[in-house]
Coordinates of C-alpha atoms and ligand atoms in Angstrom, one line a residue:
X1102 CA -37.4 -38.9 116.6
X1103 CA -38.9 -38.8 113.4
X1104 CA -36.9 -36.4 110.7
X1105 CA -37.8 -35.1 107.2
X1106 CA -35.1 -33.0 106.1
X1107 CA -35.7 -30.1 103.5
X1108 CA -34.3 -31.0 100.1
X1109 CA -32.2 -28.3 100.7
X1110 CA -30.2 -30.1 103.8
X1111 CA -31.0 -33.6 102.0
X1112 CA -28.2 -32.7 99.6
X1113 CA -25.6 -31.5 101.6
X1114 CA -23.0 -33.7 102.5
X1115 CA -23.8 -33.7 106.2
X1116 CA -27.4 -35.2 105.8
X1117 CA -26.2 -38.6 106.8
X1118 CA -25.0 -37.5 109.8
X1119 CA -28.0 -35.1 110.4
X1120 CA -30.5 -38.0 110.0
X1121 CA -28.6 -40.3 112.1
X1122 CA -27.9 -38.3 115.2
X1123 CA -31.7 -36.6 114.8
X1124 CA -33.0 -40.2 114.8
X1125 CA -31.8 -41.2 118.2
X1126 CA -33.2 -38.7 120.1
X1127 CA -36.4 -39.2 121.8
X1128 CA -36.8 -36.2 123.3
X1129 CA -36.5 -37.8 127.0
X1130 CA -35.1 -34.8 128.2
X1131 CA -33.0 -36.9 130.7
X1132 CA -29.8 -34.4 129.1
X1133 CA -31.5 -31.4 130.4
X1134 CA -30.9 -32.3 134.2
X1135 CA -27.2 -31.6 133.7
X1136 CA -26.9 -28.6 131.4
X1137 CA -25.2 -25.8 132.8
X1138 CA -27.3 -23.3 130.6
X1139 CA -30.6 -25.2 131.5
X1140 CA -29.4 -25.1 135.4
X1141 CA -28.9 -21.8 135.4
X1142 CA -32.0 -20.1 133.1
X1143 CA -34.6 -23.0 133.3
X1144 CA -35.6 -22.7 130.0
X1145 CA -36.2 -25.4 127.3
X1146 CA -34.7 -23.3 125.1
X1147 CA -31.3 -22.8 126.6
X1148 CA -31.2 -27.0 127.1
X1149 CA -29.5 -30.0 125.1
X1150 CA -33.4 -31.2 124.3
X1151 CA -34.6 -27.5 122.9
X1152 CA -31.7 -26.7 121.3
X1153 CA -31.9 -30.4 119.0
X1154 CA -35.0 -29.5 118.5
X1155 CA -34.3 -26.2 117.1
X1156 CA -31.8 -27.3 114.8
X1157 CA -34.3 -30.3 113.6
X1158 CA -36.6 -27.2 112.7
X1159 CA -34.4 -26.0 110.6
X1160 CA -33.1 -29.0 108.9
X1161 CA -36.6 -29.7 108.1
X1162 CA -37.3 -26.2 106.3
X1163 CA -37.7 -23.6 108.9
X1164 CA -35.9 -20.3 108.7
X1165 CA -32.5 -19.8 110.7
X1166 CA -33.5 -16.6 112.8
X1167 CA -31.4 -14.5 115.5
X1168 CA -33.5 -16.1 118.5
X1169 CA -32.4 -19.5 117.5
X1170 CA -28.8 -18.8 116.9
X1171 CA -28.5 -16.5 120.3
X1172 CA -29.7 -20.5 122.0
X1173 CA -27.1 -22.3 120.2
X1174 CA -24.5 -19.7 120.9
X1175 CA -25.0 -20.2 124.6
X1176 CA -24.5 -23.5 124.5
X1177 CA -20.7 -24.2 126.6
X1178 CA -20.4 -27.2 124.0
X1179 CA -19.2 -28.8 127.4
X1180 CA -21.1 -32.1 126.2
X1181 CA -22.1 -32.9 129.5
X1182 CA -25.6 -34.0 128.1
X1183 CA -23.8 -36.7 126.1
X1184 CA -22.8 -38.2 129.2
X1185 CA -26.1 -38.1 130.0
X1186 CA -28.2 -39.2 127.1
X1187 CA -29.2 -42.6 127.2
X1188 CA -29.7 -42.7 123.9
X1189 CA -26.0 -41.7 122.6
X1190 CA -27.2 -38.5 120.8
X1191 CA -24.4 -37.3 119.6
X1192 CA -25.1 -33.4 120.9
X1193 CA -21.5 -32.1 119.9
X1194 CA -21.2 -33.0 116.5
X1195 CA -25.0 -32.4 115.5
X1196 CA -24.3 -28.6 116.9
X1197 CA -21.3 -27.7 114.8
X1198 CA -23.1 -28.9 111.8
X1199 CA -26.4 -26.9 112.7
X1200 CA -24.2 -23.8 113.4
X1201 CA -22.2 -23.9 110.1
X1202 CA -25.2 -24.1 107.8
X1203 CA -27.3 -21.9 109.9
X1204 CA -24.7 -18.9 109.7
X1205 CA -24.3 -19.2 106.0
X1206 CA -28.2 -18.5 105.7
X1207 CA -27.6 -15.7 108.6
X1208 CA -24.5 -14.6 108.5
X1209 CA -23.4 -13.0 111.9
X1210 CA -23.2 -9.1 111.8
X1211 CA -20.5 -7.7 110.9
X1212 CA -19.0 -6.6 114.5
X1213 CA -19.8 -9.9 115.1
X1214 CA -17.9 -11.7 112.6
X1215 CA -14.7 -8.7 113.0
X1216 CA -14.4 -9.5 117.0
X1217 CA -14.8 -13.2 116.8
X1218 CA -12.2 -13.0 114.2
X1219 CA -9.8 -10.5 116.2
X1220 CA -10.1 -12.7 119.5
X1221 CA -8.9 -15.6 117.7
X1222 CA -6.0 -14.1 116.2
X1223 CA -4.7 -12.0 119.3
X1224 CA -5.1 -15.9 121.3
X1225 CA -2.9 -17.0 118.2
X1226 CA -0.2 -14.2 117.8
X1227 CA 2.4 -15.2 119.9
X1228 CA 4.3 -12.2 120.5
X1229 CA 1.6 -9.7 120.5
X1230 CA -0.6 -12.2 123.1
X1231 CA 2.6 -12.0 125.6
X1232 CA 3.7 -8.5 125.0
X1233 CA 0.2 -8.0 126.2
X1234 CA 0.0 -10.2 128.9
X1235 CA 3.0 -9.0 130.4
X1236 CA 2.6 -5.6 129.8
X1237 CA -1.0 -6.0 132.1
X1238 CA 0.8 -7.9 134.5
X1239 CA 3.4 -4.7 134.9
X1240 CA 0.7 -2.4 135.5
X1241 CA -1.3 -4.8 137.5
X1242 CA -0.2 -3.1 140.4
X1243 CA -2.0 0.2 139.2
X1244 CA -5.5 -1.5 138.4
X1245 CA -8.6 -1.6 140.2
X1246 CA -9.0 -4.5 141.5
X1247 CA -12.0 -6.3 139.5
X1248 CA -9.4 -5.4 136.2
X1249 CA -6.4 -6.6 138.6
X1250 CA -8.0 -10.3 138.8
X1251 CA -8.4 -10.5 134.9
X1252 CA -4.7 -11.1 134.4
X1253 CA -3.5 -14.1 136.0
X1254 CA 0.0 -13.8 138.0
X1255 CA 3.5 -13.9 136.4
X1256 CA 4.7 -17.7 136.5
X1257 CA 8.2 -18.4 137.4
X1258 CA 9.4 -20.8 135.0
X1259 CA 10.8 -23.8 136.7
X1260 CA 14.2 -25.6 135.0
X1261 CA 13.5 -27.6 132.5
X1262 CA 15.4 -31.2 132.6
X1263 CA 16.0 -32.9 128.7
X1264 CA 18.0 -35.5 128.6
X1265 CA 18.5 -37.4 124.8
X1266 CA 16.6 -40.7 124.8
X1267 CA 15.6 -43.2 122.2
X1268 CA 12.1 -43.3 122.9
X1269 CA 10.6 -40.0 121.6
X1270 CA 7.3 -38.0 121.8
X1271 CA 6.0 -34.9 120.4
X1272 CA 4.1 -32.3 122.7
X1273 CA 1.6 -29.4 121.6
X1274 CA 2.9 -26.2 123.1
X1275 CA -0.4 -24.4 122.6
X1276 CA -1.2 -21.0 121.4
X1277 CA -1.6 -19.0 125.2
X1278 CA -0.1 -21.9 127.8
X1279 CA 3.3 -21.0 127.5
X1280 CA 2.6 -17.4 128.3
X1281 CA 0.1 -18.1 131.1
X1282 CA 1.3 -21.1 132.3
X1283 CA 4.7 -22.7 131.6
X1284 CA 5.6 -24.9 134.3
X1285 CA 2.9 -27.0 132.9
X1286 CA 4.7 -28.1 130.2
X1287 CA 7.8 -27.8 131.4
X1288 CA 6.2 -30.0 134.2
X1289 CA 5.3 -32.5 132.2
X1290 CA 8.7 -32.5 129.6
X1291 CA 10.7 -33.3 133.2
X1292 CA 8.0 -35.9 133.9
X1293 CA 8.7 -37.7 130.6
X1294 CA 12.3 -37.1 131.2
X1295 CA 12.6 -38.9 134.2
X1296 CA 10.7 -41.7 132.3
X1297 CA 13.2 -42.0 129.5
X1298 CA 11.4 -40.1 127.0
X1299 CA 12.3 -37.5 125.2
X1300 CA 10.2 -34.3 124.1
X1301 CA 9.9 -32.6 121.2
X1302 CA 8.7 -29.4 121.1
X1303 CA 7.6 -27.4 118.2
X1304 CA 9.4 -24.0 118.7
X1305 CA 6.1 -22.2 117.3
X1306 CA 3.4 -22.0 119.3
X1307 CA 0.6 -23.2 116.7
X1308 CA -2.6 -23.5 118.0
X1309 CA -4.6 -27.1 118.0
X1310 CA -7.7 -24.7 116.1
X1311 CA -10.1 -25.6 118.9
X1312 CA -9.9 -21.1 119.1
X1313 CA -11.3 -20.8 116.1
X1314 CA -13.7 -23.8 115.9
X1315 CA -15.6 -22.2 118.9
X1316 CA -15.5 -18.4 117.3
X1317 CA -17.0 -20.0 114.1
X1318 CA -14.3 -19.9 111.8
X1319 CA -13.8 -23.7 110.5
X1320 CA -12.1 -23.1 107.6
X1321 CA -9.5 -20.6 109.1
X1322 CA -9.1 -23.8 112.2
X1323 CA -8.6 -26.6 109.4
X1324 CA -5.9 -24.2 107.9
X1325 CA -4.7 -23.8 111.4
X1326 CA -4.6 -27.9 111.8
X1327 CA -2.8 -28.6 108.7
X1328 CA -0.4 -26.1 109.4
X1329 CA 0.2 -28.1 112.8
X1330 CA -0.1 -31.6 111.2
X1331 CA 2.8 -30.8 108.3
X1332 CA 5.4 -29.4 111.2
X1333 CA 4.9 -32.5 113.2
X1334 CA 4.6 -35.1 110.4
X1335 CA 8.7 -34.9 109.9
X1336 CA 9.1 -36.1 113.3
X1337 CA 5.9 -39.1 113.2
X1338 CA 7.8 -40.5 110.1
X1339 CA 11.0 -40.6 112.2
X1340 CA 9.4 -42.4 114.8
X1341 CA 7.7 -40.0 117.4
X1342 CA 5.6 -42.7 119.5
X1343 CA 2.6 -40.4 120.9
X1344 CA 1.6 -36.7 120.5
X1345 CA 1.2 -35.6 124.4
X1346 CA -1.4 -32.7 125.2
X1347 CA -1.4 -30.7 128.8
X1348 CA -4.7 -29.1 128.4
X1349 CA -7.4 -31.2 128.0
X1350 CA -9.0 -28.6 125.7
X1351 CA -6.7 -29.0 122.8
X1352 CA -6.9 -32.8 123.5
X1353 CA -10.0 -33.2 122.5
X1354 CA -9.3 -30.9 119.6
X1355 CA -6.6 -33.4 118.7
X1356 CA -8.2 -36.7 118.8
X1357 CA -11.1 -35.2 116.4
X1358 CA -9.0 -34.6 113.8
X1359 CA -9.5 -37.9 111.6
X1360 CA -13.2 -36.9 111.9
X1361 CA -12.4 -33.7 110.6
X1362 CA -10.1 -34.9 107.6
X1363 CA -12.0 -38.0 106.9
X1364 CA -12.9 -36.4 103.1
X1365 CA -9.5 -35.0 102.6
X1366 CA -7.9 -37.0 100.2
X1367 CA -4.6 -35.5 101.1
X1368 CA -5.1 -34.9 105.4
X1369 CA -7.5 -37.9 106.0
X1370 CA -4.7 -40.6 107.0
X1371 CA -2.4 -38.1 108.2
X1372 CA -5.0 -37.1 110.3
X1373 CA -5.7 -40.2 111.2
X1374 CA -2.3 -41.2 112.3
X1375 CA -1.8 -37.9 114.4
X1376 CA -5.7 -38.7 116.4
X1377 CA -4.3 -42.3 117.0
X1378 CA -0.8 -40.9 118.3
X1379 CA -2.1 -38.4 120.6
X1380 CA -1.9 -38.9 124.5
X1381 CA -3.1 -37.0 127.3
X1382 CA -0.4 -36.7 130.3
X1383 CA -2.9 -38.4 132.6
X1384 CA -2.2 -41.6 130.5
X1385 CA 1.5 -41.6 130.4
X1386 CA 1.4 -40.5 134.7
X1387 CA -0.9 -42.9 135.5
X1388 CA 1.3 -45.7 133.4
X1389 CA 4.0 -45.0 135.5
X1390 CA 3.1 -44.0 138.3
X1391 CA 5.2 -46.2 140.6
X1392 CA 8.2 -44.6 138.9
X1393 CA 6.5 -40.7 141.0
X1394 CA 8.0 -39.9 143.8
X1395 CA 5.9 -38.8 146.6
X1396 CA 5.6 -35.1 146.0
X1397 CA 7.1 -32.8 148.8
X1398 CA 3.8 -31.1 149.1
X1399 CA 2.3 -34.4 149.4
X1400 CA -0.6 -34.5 152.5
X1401 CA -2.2 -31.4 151.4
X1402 CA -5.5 -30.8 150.5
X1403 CA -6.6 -30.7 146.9
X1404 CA -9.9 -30.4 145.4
X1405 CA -9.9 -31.6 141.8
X1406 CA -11.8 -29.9 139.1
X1407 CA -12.2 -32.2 135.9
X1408 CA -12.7 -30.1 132.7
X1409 CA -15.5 -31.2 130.8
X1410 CA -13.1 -32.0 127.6
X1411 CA -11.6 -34.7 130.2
X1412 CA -15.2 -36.1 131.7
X1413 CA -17.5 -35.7 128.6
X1414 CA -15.3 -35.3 125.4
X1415 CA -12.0 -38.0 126.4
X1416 CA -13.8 -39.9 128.8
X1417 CA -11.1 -39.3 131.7
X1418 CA -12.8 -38.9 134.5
X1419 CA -11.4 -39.6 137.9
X1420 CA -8.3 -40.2 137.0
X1421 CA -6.6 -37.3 138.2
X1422 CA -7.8 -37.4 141.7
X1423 CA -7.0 -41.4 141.7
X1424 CA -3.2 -40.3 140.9
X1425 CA -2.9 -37.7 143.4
X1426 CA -4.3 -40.0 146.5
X1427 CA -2.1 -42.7 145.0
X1428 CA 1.2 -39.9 145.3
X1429 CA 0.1 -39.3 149.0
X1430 CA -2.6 -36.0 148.5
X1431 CA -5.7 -35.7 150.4
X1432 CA -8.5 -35.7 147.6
X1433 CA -11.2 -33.4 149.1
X1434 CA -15.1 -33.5 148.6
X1435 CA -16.6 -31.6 145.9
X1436 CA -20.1 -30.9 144.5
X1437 CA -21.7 -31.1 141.2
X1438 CA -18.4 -32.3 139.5
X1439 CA -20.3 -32.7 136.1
X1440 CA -20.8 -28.9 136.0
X1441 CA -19.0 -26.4 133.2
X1442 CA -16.4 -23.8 135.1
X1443 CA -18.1 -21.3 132.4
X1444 CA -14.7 -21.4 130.9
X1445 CA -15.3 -23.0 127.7
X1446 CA -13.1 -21.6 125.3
X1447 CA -13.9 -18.4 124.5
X1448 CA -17.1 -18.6 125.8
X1449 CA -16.2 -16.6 128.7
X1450 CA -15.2 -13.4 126.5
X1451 CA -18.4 -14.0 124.1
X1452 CA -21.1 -14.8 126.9
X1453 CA -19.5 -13.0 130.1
X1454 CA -22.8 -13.1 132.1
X1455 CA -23.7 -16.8 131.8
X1456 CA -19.7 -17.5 132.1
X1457 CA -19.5 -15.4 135.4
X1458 CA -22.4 -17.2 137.0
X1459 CA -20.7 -20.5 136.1
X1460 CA -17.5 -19.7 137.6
X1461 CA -18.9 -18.8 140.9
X1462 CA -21.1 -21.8 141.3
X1463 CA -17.9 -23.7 140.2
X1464 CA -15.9 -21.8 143.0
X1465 CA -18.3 -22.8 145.8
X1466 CA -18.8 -26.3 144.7
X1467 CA -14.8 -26.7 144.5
X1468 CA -14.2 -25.1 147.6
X1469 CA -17.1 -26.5 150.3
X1470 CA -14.3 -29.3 151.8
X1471 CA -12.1 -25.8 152.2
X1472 CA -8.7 -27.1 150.4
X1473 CA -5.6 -26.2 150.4
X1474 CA -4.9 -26.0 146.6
X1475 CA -7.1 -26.7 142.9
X1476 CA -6.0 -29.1 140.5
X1477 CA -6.9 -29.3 137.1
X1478 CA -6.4 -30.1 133.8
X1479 CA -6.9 -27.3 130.7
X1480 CA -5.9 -24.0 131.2
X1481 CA -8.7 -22.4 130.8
X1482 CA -10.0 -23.5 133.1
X1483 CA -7.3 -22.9 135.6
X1484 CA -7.5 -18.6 134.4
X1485 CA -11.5 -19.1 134.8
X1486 CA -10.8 -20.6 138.3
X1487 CA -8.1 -18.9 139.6
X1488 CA -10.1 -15.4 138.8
X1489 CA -12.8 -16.1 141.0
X1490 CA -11.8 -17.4 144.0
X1491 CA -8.0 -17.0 146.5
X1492 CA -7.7 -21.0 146.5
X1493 CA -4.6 -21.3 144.6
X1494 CA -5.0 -23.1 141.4
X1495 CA -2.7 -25.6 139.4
X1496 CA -2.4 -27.6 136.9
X1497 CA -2.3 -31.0 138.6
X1498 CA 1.4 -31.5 137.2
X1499 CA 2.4 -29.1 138.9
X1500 CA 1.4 -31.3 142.1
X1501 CA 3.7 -33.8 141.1
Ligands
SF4_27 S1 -30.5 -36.0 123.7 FE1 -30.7 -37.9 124.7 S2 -31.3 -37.4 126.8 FE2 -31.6 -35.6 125.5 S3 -33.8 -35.7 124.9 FE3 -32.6 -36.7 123.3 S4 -32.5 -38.8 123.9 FE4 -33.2 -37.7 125.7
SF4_28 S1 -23.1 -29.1 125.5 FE1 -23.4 -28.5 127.7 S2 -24.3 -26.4 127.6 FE2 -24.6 -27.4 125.6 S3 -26.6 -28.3 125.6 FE3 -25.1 -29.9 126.2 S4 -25.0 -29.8 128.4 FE4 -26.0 -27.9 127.7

């Protein structure tokens, strides 16, 4: 596509970028086929191919107006149109830079900007996030029942088996997994175990800043990332081999980071290190699998639902199904695997409407084989899941 960027977006540092990714496109519209938005409003507007070519609009002079950010703001940033393009339009990148200059010309109201910035840091508070959460799951009992489905099930944390090894590896706790959902990692820290590595765990739970990237608040997410990046650094120089994510989510988060620091003369090859380090579990299982035993719940049914961070942002599709056949599971049939659960971050608390309709489209195409159980891979996705539908829903970990 042909671009001629206003002088104003010619100087900024992104232009390169801008001009590149713009270039590629030619407007095809191949991406639009698998865009949740598209699929659900049929609009051009609320597709991969409208929304470039509002932001090229703007980068070429036009105003940033409400109508245009409202289309960019129900975008699930699931990247499923990346996948898609033939053309290797970089959608994900070129929407984070549209967003950030088009909110400095029109800056989001100020309700807006105040509960975008309160989500965030109740998600990040530790305490305050599971006083909360158990404090609902007390009352739970005494809620109707739409209220009742919101707040996900007490775990019961499983033992956790760390032995000392030589071999050593760093996992991110996350900011609301070991609240919602601890047996994930504690899961995976017994998996390592039994592989002869040993975890370390940072004893706050710091979020990966994927929060804050998707409430718009990049600055207060690269504070969030250096924070993370010096508390882990002490253990990379002593020899931590890999950085090992859970939840596919922060992952991607994780492995973008030397993108993010690339102009930071004092984060870049720290950065850079910590993107090249990290690891998702599905790596390290799939390694050594031989070394799994086969699961006692081994012969059930399981429908698999790949997050779009694992198919379209780390390229990991299929692998967690191939693992759990090779263990002994039955892998069921499932329809429209490409699509976005509506979970998306906190896309489900910022666009509830377009997030519900997701969810229950996700629900039925998960669940037409009828199995026994729902594996996946992030957790929010497993809370979007599990909230619509009685199937039980795990991480797949927790299958093994
Ligand atoms: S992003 Fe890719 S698939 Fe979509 S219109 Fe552009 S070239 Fe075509
Ligand atoms: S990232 Fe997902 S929702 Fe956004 S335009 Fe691409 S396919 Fe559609």
């Amino acid at each position: 596509m042909q671009t001629t960027l206003s002088p104003k977006v010619k100087q900024s540092p992104q232009a390169q970028a801008i001009e590149s990714i713009l270039r590629k496109c030619v407007h095809c519209g191949f991406c639009n086929a698998t865009c949740p938005t598209y699929q659900l409003s049929g609009d051009e507007l609320d597709g991969p191919r409208g929304r470039i070519y509002q932001m090229k609009q703007y980068f070429e002079g036009a105003a940033a107006n409400a109508d245009m950010l409202k289309h960019l703001d129900r975008c699930l940033t699931c990247r499923s149109c990346e996948t898609t393009c033939p053309s290797g339009v970089q959608y994900g990148h070129l929407l984070e830079i549209g967003k950030e200059m088009i909110e400095v010309d029109l800056p989001r109201s100020r309700f807006d900007r105040l509960s975008r910035a309160a989500i965030v840091r109740f998600i990040n508070s530790g305490w305050l996030f599971t006083a909360s959460i158990r404090l609902g799951q007390s009352l739970a009992w005494m809620m109707p029942t739409g209220l009742r489905r919101s707040i996900p099930a007490r775990q019961v944390a499983l033992p956790l088996s760390q032995g000392q090894h030589s071999r050593k590896v760093l996992m991110l706790a996350g900011c609301v997994q070991p609240t919602l959902a601890p047996n994930t990692n504690i899961g995976a820290s017994n998996l390592l175990d039994k592989l002869g590595l040993e975890v370390i765990e940072l004893e706050q739970n710091l979020c990966c800043g994927a929060a804050a990237m998707h409430t718009s608040e990049p600055e207060y997410a690269l504070r969030q990332i250096k924070q993370l990046i010096d508390q882990w650094w002490p253990h990379i120089e002593s020899g931590a081999e890999a950085i090992v994510v859970t939840a596919t989510g922060c992952g991607v988060s994780v492995r973008d980071y030397a993108r993010l620091f690339a102009d930071d003369p004092d984060y870049a090859e720290k950065a850079k290190k910590v993107s090249s380090l990290y690891r998702d579990l599905i790596e390290i299982a799939e390694e050594h699998s031989d070394q799994i035993d086969p699961p006692a719940a081994a012969g059930r049914r399981v429908a698999v639902h790949t997050p779009c961070t694992m198919q379209h942002g780390l390229g990991l599709n299929n692998r967690v199904e191939r693992l759990l056949a090779k263990i002994g599971y039955q892998i069921c049939r499932i329809e429209e695997a490409h699509l976005c659960c509506g979970s998306a971050g906190t896309y489900s608390i910022l666009q509830p409407a377009i997030s519900k309709q997701l969810q229950q489209n996700k629900v039925q195409a998960l669940t037409v084989d009828q199995p026994d159980i729902i594996a996946t891979a992030n957790i929010g996705c497993q809370l979007q899941l599990a909230q619509g539908n009685r199937t039980p829903v795990v991480h797949w970990i927790e299958l093994i």
